[in-house]
Amino acid sequence: MTGAPAAPASSSAAPATTPVVQCWVKPNDSCWFWRSTAESGALRDPSALPVDRRAHEARIQKGLWGPRWARLCPGRLLELKGSRALVIDHQTKTSEKVPASLLLLWYEGLLVLDAVSKVEPKVPWLTDKLTGILETERAKFKHGHLSALLYVQKQLMGFACTGPQFCGASGETAGHRRQLQNKGQPAEGEVTEGWYGVQALAEYLPPWEAFLHPKCGIYQDFYMVQWAPPHNKTDYGYMEHGSETLCGATWEPDECLPDDLDTLRVAVKRRWTEQQREREQRDREQLEKEKRERDAKAREAEEDKANEEAERTAKAPRMFNPLRLELIKDLVSPEVNHVVYNLLKSTEDAEIKKGWPKSRSEYPPGFGPADPPGCCGVSCDCMEDWHLGRHALDAGRPWIDSQPRNAACEVAMLAFMNQQEHVTRRGQFSGLHYLEANTDRHKREDVAQVAFAAGLAKLARSVLRDAAQRVPLEALEADRASQGRLIHRLAMGFSNDEVHPEAGGPFMPLQYQVTTGPSWLHVDAGSGSVVLREDSPDYPPSKAAALAISLTSMVPGKFDRMDCNIDPNVSGTGDSMLFGLTSKVVAKVARTEPPSLQDIMKERLSSVFDFQATQCIAVPFGAWVEAMWGVAYTARSYSVGQLLPRQATASNGGGRVRTLPTGMPLTPGM
């Protein structure tokens, strides 16, 4: 059978016709494109062979192959016209015209990054930002594994990743991607001068592996060609593209092999997929083994910590509650208990003063007095609950008392009392002096803007409530390793403006009492932080688990109900569910007034939505919840806060400035 010239320079004799270019990227899809690794960052085709022998030798001498020759850049295809594409560069945030042949599908680019990330020493252009993109995308798949097998089977089994100008046997040309022909087994041919007989295609490398291979370095499909006699006995291992494992074989790019060998291409790709299936299976087994070992170590650490906690807790009653008196849970911190040690026999001053520690040695371990002023003395009466102490006003605070400070305090208090627009001095006749706020004098004039903000707050709470119906199990595992605020943040989605209105509510919960939940989940009553009991026989769960929490606040007898579902089958980034919820909020923010509030909301959403690229960002579920909680909190603060107008300074053009409760200026008409 007959092959094509093995020398790369021979492929340059292609006809001058324009090759057919196939672009698999669709408009508005995220993609990758190629640039030079040089400082100029010009566009570069990594699949192109050197133009002549001199250029070839120069690249060999400097080692300019693979990731030292070209680098990947993330972008998004805006428009496709023939062989030209308009792409927005995610790194520079600018649009640029790029040959469509330089675009890669998003997943294929991830396979390139995945391969580059395993190279030692580290490739300079693999920045932290690119590594972050790779890690975020890996997290969407089980064990963080990207499958080259699935991509080759779906995209490359019937196509060849070739050079910029492949010339077929019938004279047609194709660029970069061409469909493989079903021509059957190639016929035997006479080997003439300049041509070599091909005995077999022994091995195959997909383009991302060939790009990094020391014998390849070009972004094309590569094949190990077993040459026919008399070249099958020649050792090519010393050549830059010679095989070191098979005698009489060299690595050749797809562009240097005729389409008569397409049947052999398909056959060797199928062999590669079988071998790759076994490799990926071994990788998955190794990853599962490593995960089991990590989980086992984590469980041991949790058990050790639990044992230490149990020992400490067991000793606590003997130290602080030796009489086993009834314990009363603290309203704010349920893990803290109070006890009435001894009821007073009378209300006499001498009786009230009994039992109060008057030296540091009398305090329980770990506790002490406020210092300054330090321990109480024998004559102290500040513990009497009906006054601050007979000498409280006379005692002063000598550690901070000074004449300049006292004068400054008096000037500040008088200045504040003179602000009659804001406060009224009361109690001058009764002697019960206090300042009353004049909130009724200041009514919000921006009624429409208040309504916008209230509507945005309501929408943000509703998306938090919707997201709580599919909480990824991975998010709870990650929440345990962070600050444990996931349940606390989601709780805002279940608050209601109609709850506790008589007390100025709604309020954030003080306690989280689980009424319904799985046995492997524990929610701290005081903070809402989550602990997963991985030693439970029901962990990890195989299906979604319901979680119901009663949210209690400072108002007696009033509570909200929080209903969630924990789903082990949802990825840590929440799949596409969060994208839809984010889009709802972004659309509402676009109509929010005033513009300054809209800017603040965009800043809150910048971690989950790219406003320049107008697309959602895949982030961990906990980070998404944090962003939406910030939107709901800020919007509600704006809608209920008192915005007091004040005289503007000369620096703002003489207009009037409104100030948010958080201190951020809002200028009407911006």
XYZ file of C-alpha atoms in Angstrom:
670
model
C 0.000 0.000 0.000
C 1.181 3.515 -0.661
C 1.770 6.319 1.867
C 2.532 10.024 1.691
C 5.914 11.785 2.093
C 7.199 11.608 5.663
C 9.062 14.916 5.520
C 6.921 17.834 6.782
C 8.263 20.151 4.084
C 6.651 17.993 1.404
C 3.182 18.967 2.658
C 3.725 22.581 1.653
C 3.195 21.687 -1.999
C -0.575 21.987 -1.564
C -2.696 23.627 -4.257
C -3.552 27.305 -3.993
C -7.288 26.700 -3.626
C -8.954 27.981 -0.471
C -9.517 25.063 1.935
C -12.953 24.347 3.389
C -12.932 25.370 7.069
C -15.323 23.771 9.561
C -16.059 25.742 12.745
C -17.754 23.706 15.451
C -18.249 26.648 17.816
C -21.665 28.311 17.701
C -22.368 32.033 18.281
C -22.652 33.055 21.957
C -20.841 29.875 23.033
C -17.749 30.044 25.224
C -14.679 28.849 23.365
C -10.885 28.997 23.197
C -8.548 30.476 20.609
C -4.803 30.416 20.032
C -2.197 33.132 20.485
C 1.586 33.273 20.311
C 3.517 32.798 23.549
C 5.592 35.875 22.653
C 4.965 39.188 24.400
C 3.052 40.523 21.390
C 0.407 37.830 21.883
C -0.403 37.771 18.155
C -2.779 35.138 16.815
C -1.001 31.883 15.940
C -1.995 28.575 14.307
C -0.497 25.748 16.421
C -1.385 23.137 13.775
C 0.706 24.708 10.996
C 3.938 22.986 9.999
C 7.109 25.083 9.505
C 7.057 26.831 6.119
C 10.518 25.617 5.050
C 13.594 23.722 6.235
C 15.227 26.826 7.717
C 12.186 27.627 9.828
C 11.980 23.967 10.838
C 15.598 23.872 12.006
C 15.221 27.191 13.851
C 12.248 25.872 15.838
C 14.105 22.644 16.631
C 17.122 24.580 17.857
C 15.024 26.796 20.166
C 12.556 24.076 21.159
C 9.574 26.115 19.945
C 6.968 23.373 19.909
C 3.742 22.726 21.795
C 3.082 25.095 24.732
C 6.336 26.979 24.066
C 4.978 27.955 20.626
C 1.276 28.723 21.236
C -1.034 29.378 24.161
C -4.787 29.124 24.746
C -7.034 32.090 25.563
C -10.664 31.906 26.801
C -13.305 33.823 24.893
C -16.828 33.847 23.527
C -17.890 33.750 19.893
C -20.010 36.788 19.051
C -20.409 36.406 15.291
C -19.305 34.015 12.547
C -18.982 35.115 8.905
C -17.492 32.497 6.626
C -13.943 31.789 7.730
C -13.760 34.833 10.049
C -15.059 35.065 13.591
C -15.644 37.955 15.975
C -14.556 36.852 19.454
C -14.515 38.638 22.799
C -11.375 37.891 24.802
C -12.332 37.102 28.418
C -8.922 38.252 29.662
C -8.694 41.629 27.920
C -12.498 42.176 27.671
C -12.055 43.332 24.074
C -13.451 41.944 20.813
C -11.163 40.761 18.042
C -11.463 39.262 14.565
C -10.052 35.746 14.589
C -9.799 33.072 11.861
C -12.535 30.531 12.609
C -9.922 27.791 12.243
C -8.228 28.957 15.465
C -11.326 28.345 17.615
C -11.700 25.295 19.850
C -14.814 23.976 21.545
C -14.864 24.769 25.248
C -14.483 21.136 26.327
C -11.616 20.493 23.910
C -9.787 23.522 25.297
C -10.278 22.136 28.801
C -8.638 18.886 27.676
C -5.674 20.951 26.445
C -5.455 22.820 29.785
C -5.832 19.548 31.696
C -2.877 18.076 29.803
C -0.790 21.265 30.140
C -1.448 21.427 33.913
C 0.331 18.057 34.344
C 3.534 19.191 32.615
C 6.690 19.769 34.667
C 8.116 22.352 34.899
C 4.997 24.505 34.934
C 4.063 26.163 31.644
C 4.468 29.969 32.144
C 1.213 30.965 30.439
C -0.871 28.645 32.632
C -1.885 31.499 34.959
C -3.850 31.292 38.184
C -6.918 32.543 36.309
C -6.714 29.729 33.750
C -6.066 27.231 36.532
C -9.145 28.572 38.331
C -11.274 28.057 35.213
C -9.953 24.510 34.885
C -10.632 23.676 38.547
C -14.144 25.149 38.337
C -14.951 23.041 35.272
C -13.377 19.913 36.775
C -15.594 20.313 39.824
C -18.649 19.764 37.616
C -17.627 16.156 36.989
C -17.317 13.196 39.307
C -13.895 13.050 40.945
C -12.956 16.186 38.939
C -12.182 14.026 35.899
C -12.367 15.239 32.275
C -12.892 12.386 29.812
C -10.802 12.476 26.627
C -12.464 9.171 25.691
C -15.956 10.634 25.495
C -14.778 13.629 23.482
C -12.914 11.524 20.898
C -15.878 9.179 20.536
C -18.334 12.047 20.067
C -16.305 14.580 18.062
C -13.184 13.025 16.488
C -14.092 9.438 15.625
C -15.473 10.498 12.257
C -13.285 13.551 11.800
C -9.574 14.249 11.492
C -7.866 17.122 13.276
C -5.473 18.108 10.512
C -3.393 21.067 9.318
C -4.456 24.365 7.736
C -4.436 22.955 4.166
C -4.972 19.240 3.681
C -5.070 18.089 0.055
C -7.211 15.034 -0.688
C -6.650 12.440 -3.424
C -9.369 13.963 -5.614
C -7.898 17.462 -5.353
C -10.242 19.026 -2.765
C -8.716 20.815 0.215
C -9.799 21.091 3.845
C -8.517 23.105 6.779
C -8.036 21.934 10.384
C -11.067 19.620 10.530
C -12.170 17.243 7.796
C -14.598 14.337 7.668
C -12.968 10.937 7.276
C -13.792 9.032 4.081
C -14.969 5.429 3.968
C -12.749 4.206 1.130
C -12.078 0.739 2.469
C -8.641 -0.785 2.793
C -6.046 1.076 0.680
C -4.875 -0.806 -2.386
C -1.342 -2.056 -2.841
C 0.762 0.360 -4.885
C 4.187 0.555 -6.353
C 6.653 2.480 -4.231
C 8.353 5.116 -6.369
C 11.116 7.553 -5.548
C 10.098 10.068 -2.854
C 7.222 7.887 -1.642
C 7.225 5.315 1.139
C 5.041 2.280 1.685
C 2.853 2.285 4.807
C 2.545 -1.075 6.487
C 0.250 0.009 9.362
C -0.793 2.827 11.661
C 0.424 1.461 14.997
C -0.688 4.146 17.454
C -2.794 7.312 17.655
C -2.498 10.545 19.655
C -5.371 13.061 19.876
C -4.256 16.660 19.199
C -3.969 17.804 22.854
C -1.648 14.874 23.624
C 0.354 15.350 20.431
C 0.688 19.052 21.263
C 2.724 18.089 24.361
C 4.491 14.988 23.028
C 8.283 15.479 22.604
C 8.165 13.767 19.190
C 5.215 15.820 17.902
C 4.544 19.356 19.221
C 1.930 20.244 16.571
C -1.821 20.531 17.293
C -2.970 17.791 14.895
C -3.949 14.140 15.101
C -0.670 12.197 15.133
C -0.118 8.592 14.063
C 2.811 6.256 14.607
C 3.407 5.036 11.064
C 4.965 1.584 10.627
C 6.773 1.847 7.309
C 6.765 -1.003 4.800
C 9.952 -2.799 3.666
C 12.726 -1.925 3.169
C 12.296 0.821 5.831
C 10.661 -1.378 8.454
C 14.043 -2.444 9.847
C 15.481 1.082 10.130
C 15.812 2.533 13.641
C 14.406 6.084 13.515
C 14.606 6.639 17.281
C 17.434 9.162 16.911
C 15.294 11.460 14.717
C 13.162 14.242 16.214
C 9.969 12.416 15.147
C 11.219 8.832 15.264
C 9.637 6.166 17.466
C 11.744 4.956 20.366
C 9.534 1.936 21.016
C 8.914 0.495 17.528
C 11.590 -0.128 14.925
C 10.915 1.305 11.490
C 8.248 3.737 12.715
C 7.891 7.512 12.999
C 5.276 9.898 14.374
C 3.511 11.717 11.532
C 0.866 14.494 11.609
C -2.460 13.900 9.892
C -1.617 16.475 7.232
C 1.292 14.319 5.969
C -0.808 11.191 5.396
C -3.156 10.768 2.394
C -6.901 10.301 2.811
C -6.468 6.814 1.281
C -5.502 5.796 4.838
C -8.767 7.015 6.427
C -9.916 3.456 7.104
C -6.670 2.833 8.991
C -7.189 6.117 10.857
C -10.600 4.991 12.114
C -9.254 1.568 13.100
C -6.361 2.943 15.152
C -8.664 5.482 16.816
C -10.930 2.639 17.894
C -7.955 0.819 19.392
C -7.006 4.039 21.192
C -10.520 4.392 22.661
C -10.356 0.853 24.080
C -6.971 1.558 25.643
C -8.147 4.959 26.892
C -11.217 3.367 28.474
C -8.940 1.117 30.515
C -6.646 4.047 31.439
C -9.538 6.215 32.599
C -11.011 3.309 34.550
C -7.695 2.864 36.373
C -7.557 6.610 37.011
C -11.087 6.596 38.449
C -10.262 3.658 40.698
C -7.140 5.434 41.926
C -9.087 8.635 42.588
C -11.772 6.704 44.486
C -9.085 4.972 46.523
C -7.457 8.294 47.384
C -10.858 9.757 48.294
C -11.599 6.800 50.590
C -8.237 7.266 52.282
C -8.834 11.000 52.728
C -12.335 10.368 54.074
C -10.994 7.758 56.471
C -8.410 10.194 57.803
C -11.048 12.906 58.088
C -13.363 10.547 60.001
C -10.551 9.623 62.348
C -9.845 13.294 62.949
C -13.563 13.961 63.519
C -13.764 11.032 65.931
C -10.713 12.228 67.836
C -12.204 15.713 68.032
C -15.585 14.305 69.106
C -13.919 12.183 71.793
C -12.021 15.192 73.087
C -15.222 17.228 73.080
C -17.078 14.439 74.871
C -14.389 14.280 77.539
C -14.451 18.043 77.964
C -18.269 18.103 78.108
C -18.330 15.250 80.608
C -16.046 17.180 82.933
C -17.979 20.433 82.589
C -20.938 19.484 84.841
C -18.590 18.381 87.622
C -16.743 21.713 87.361
C -19.604 24.183 86.838
C -22.753 22.372 87.921
C -21.779 20.013 90.741
C -25.290 20.111 92.241
C -26.876 19.043 88.928
C -29.224 22.005 88.955
C -31.698 22.675 86.148
C -29.999 24.330 83.171
C -31.640 27.105 81.170
C -30.539 27.497 77.535
C -29.337 30.906 76.449
C -31.636 32.517 73.844
C -28.812 33.810 71.633
C -26.267 30.994 72.157
C -28.091 27.689 72.790
C -24.792 25.943 73.514
C -24.486 28.145 76.643
C -26.567 27.224 79.702
C -27.509 29.285 82.736
C -28.447 28.147 86.215
C -29.899 29.840 89.308
C -27.535 28.604 92.011
C -29.215 30.078 95.061
C -32.398 32.093 95.368
C -32.029 35.170 97.525
C -33.742 35.082 100.896
C -34.365 38.845 100.860
C -33.701 41.975 98.824
C -31.465 43.565 101.408
C -28.257 45.075 100.033
C -26.115 42.792 102.123
C -27.959 39.733 100.800
C -27.629 40.859 97.175
C -23.875 41.323 97.529
C -23.293 37.742 98.680
C -21.422 35.418 96.352
C -19.994 38.003 93.957
C -16.308 37.318 93.210
C -14.024 39.960 94.670
C -10.696 38.530 93.479
C -9.466 36.801 90.320
C -9.112 33.477 92.128
C -12.872 33.413 92.791
C -13.747 33.437 89.058
C -14.318 30.105 87.225
C -11.439 28.946 84.989
C -11.341 30.926 81.772
C -13.300 33.906 83.136
C -12.383 37.170 84.815
C -13.499 40.739 85.463
C -13.483 43.589 82.971
C -10.084 45.226 83.261
C -10.189 48.180 83.607
C -11.730 48.739 86.133
C -10.833 45.320 87.587
C -12.355 43.278 90.431
C -15.101 44.559 92.681
C -14.143 45.499 96.219
C -15.882 44.877 99.529
C -17.653 48.237 99.390
C -18.888 47.907 95.799
C -22.641 48.119 95.241
C -22.700 48.015 91.413
C -24.233 44.518 91.425
C -27.476 45.793 92.918
C -29.991 45.394 90.104
C -32.027 48.541 90.826
C -29.275 51.088 90.144
C -25.788 51.420 88.675
C -24.201 51.854 92.074
C -24.415 54.753 94.445
C -21.022 56.065 93.392
C -21.197 55.125 89.711
C -21.377 58.707 88.497
C -18.745 59.891 90.931
C -16.255 57.132 90.238
C -15.448 58.220 86.674
C -13.130 56.336 84.360
C -9.640 57.493 85.266
C -7.989 55.312 82.622
C -9.598 57.397 79.832
C -10.584 60.578 81.697
C -8.866 63.774 80.531
C -9.803 67.446 80.221
C -9.493 67.622 76.387
C -11.610 64.480 76.025
C -14.307 65.767 78.367
C -14.471 69.100 76.545
C -14.687 67.395 73.155
C -17.478 65.101 74.393
C -19.468 68.036 75.730
C -19.109 69.992 72.472
C -20.180 66.948 70.457
C -23.230 66.306 72.645
C -24.364 69.945 72.521
C -23.930 70.041 68.757
C -26.026 66.929 68.397
C -28.759 68.217 70.712
C -28.945 71.410 68.621
C -29.809 69.368 65.513
C -33.501 69.977 66.135
C -34.381 68.735 62.673
C -33.332 65.265 63.804
C -33.750 65.093 67.596
C -35.851 66.675 70.353
C -34.526 67.052 73.891
C -36.986 65.587 76.374
C -37.290 65.188 80.165
C -35.954 68.578 81.222
C -38.750 69.024 83.789
C -38.967 65.411 84.964
C -35.214 65.045 85.184
C -35.284 61.974 82.921
C -33.139 63.528 80.221
C -33.080 61.803 76.834
C -33.111 62.611 73.105
C -36.045 61.563 70.922
C -35.485 60.931 67.192
C -37.680 62.941 64.821
C -38.234 60.148 62.295
C -41.781 61.246 61.448
C -40.526 64.492 59.930
C -38.608 62.741 57.191
C -40.679 60.903 54.626
C -39.153 59.185 51.647
C -39.880 61.046 48.410
C -38.415 58.383 46.142
C -41.478 56.132 46.384
C -40.869 54.498 42.989
C -37.265 53.716 43.858
C -38.315 52.257 47.200
C -40.787 50.024 45.368
C -38.048 48.880 42.956
C -35.726 48.030 45.848
C -38.474 46.229 47.779
C -39.359 44.205 44.680
C -35.707 43.289 44.129
C -35.354 42.205 47.769
C -38.473 40.060 47.452
C -37.149 38.449 44.239
C -33.729 37.773 45.785
C -35.383 36.048 48.742
C -37.536 33.966 46.401
C -34.506 32.714 44.416
C -32.793 31.790 47.691
C -35.930 29.857 48.606
C -35.953 28.124 45.188
C -32.263 27.267 45.441
C -32.859 25.698 48.863
C -35.004 23.038 47.188
C -31.884 21.530 45.553
C -28.968 22.084 47.922
C -25.959 20.064 46.691
C -24.504 17.694 49.247
C -21.081 18.944 48.121
C -22.098 22.449 49.232
C -22.724 21.224 52.788
C -19.369 19.434 52.781
C -17.657 22.633 51.609
C -19.657 24.726 54.108
C -18.279 22.652 56.961
C -14.732 23.538 55.881
C -15.501 27.284 55.591
C -17.416 29.591 57.908
C -20.565 27.477 58.115
C -22.958 30.193 56.929
C -24.895 28.357 54.205
C -28.066 27.615 56.237
C -27.877 31.065 57.862
C -27.793 32.769 54.447
C -30.518 30.575 52.923
C -32.756 31.384 55.901
C -33.312 34.894 54.513
C -35.263 33.301 51.662
C -37.838 32.068 54.169
C -38.309 35.352 56.046
C -41.456 37.283 55.280
C -42.200 40.982 55.489
C -45.543 40.091 57.088
C -43.871 38.222 59.976
C -43.390 40.166 63.234
C -44.449 43.569 61.765
C -45.577 44.775 65.178
C -41.984 44.526 66.424
C -40.299 45.951 63.338
C -39.463 42.581 61.753
C -38.663 40.391 60.034
C -35.624 39.406 62.058
C -32.763 37.079 61.312
C -33.208 33.903 63.371
C -31.548 33.429 66.729
C -32.029 29.667 66.794
C -32.276 26.909 64.181
C -34.277 23.974 65.506
C -34.427 20.963 63.148
C -37.920 19.470 63.079
C -37.341 17.037 60.198
C -33.982 15.924 58.854
C -31.739 12.976 57.972
C -29.840 11.143 60.688
C -26.463 11.988 59.138
C -26.996 15.751 59.387
C -26.624 17.952 62.470
C -27.447 21.672 62.450
C -26.037 23.786 65.256
C -28.992 25.438 66.973
C -27.177 28.699 67.631
C -25.316 29.388 64.385
C -26.974 27.178 61.762
C -23.613 25.622 60.854
C -23.785 22.075 59.524
C -21.965 18.930 60.633
C -22.141 15.788 58.459
C -21.987 12.537 60.422
C -20.059 10.492 57.878
C -19.919 7.518 60.261
C -23.694 7.176 59.951
C -24.782 4.016 58.075
C -27.087 6.182 55.917
C -24.204 8.371 54.671
C -23.657 9.197 51.888
C -27.309 9.324 50.815
C -28.435 7.964 47.457
C -31.392 10.303 47.018
C -32.601 13.731 48.070
C -33.294 14.243 51.784
C -35.830 16.691 53.235
C -34.741 19.168 55.902
C -37.210 21.305 57.891
C -35.983 23.922 60.352
C -37.945 26.102 62.760
C -36.444 29.596 62.844
C -37.043 31.337 66.161
C -36.388 35.006 66.829
C -36.496 37.429 69.734
C -40.297 37.666 69.482
C -41.834 35.021 71.778
C -44.165 32.543 70.097
C -43.280 33.673 66.547
C -41.214 31.603 64.145
C -40.649 30.953 60.456
C -40.451 27.540 58.819
C -37.558 26.691 56.504
C -38.041 23.724 54.134
C -35.019 22.485 52.145
C -33.977 19.455 50.134
C -30.413 18.129 50.071
C -29.637 16.424 46.765
C -26.461 14.301 46.388
C -26.961 14.171 42.613
C -26.550 17.932 42.073
C -23.014 19.159 41.385
C -21.274 21.575 43.726
C -22.034 24.451 41.349
C -25.774 23.735 41.297
C -25.859 22.709 37.586
C -27.838 25.015 35.299
C -30.481 25.687 37.970
C -28.513 28.603 39.417
C -27.968 30.153 35.979
C -31.727 30.537 35.534
C -32.189 32.048 38.998
C -29.260 34.415 38.470
C -30.700 35.597 35.148
C -33.977 36.544 36.888
C -32.166 38.725 39.418
C -29.903 40.304 36.780
C -32.932 41.228 34.662
C -34.556 42.880 37.691
C -31.358 44.738 38.585
C -31.228 46.206 35.063
C -34.528 48.025 35.809
C -33.620 49.108 39.348
C -33.498 52.793 40.268
C -31.516 54.878 41.167
C -28.434 54.077 39.030
C -26.150 54.248 42.046
C -28.120 51.446 43.744
C -27.966 49.491 40.478
C -24.161 49.835 40.495
C -24.025 48.506 44.048
C -26.166 45.513 43.077
C -23.957 44.780 40.073
C -20.961 44.776 42.376
C -22.727 42.270 44.651
C -23.473 40.069 41.600
C -20.069 40.393 39.909
C -18.876 37.110 41.409
C -21.730 35.136 39.771
C -22.417 37.132 36.598
C -20.098 38.693 34.020
C -21.888 41.905 33.012
C -19.431 42.642 30.205
C -19.760 39.204 28.643
C -23.454 39.031 29.739
C -23.166 35.470 30.943
C -23.414 33.611 34.220
C -20.295 32.424 36.027
C -20.168 28.896 37.409
C -19.235 29.210 41.089
C -19.668 26.933 44.102
C -23.207 26.857 45.512
C -22.111 28.547 48.745
C -20.528 31.476 46.874
C -23.710 31.913 44.834
C -25.859 31.957 48.000
C -23.523 34.533 49.558
C -23.950 36.823 46.532
C -27.762 36.544 46.501
C -27.915 37.095 50.252
C -25.934 40.318 49.755
C -28.414 41.488 47.099
C -31.437 40.752 49.296
C -29.876 42.364 52.370
C -28.778 45.543 50.566
C -32.037 45.962 48.642
C -34.143 45.619 51.788
C -31.859 48.055 53.665
C -32.425 50.629 50.938
C -36.193 50.097 50.884
C -36.706 50.554 54.654
C -33.850 52.897 55.594
C -34.283 56.571 56.390
C -32.426 58.627 53.770
C -31.955 62.084 55.243
C -31.200 64.944 52.794
C -28.377 67.246 53.750
C -26.780 70.388 52.387
C -24.188 69.473 49.821
C -20.649 70.814 49.912
C -19.119 72.904 47.147
C -17.372 69.865 45.720
C -20.585 68.289 44.446
C -21.898 71.185 42.416
C -24.442 72.455 44.935
C -26.845 69.530 44.463
C -28.431 67.477 47.199
C -26.906 64.189 48.308
C -28.727 61.210 49.711
C -26.860 58.740 51.883
C -27.612 55.045 52.205
C -27.733 53.530 55.687
C -24.363 51.975 54.829
C -22.859 55.386 54.193
C -22.727 55.162 50.374
C -23.705 58.426 48.634
C -26.514 58.457 46.124
C -26.837 61.581 43.985
C -30.307 61.994 42.393
C -30.192 62.205 38.626
C -26.884 60.327 38.201
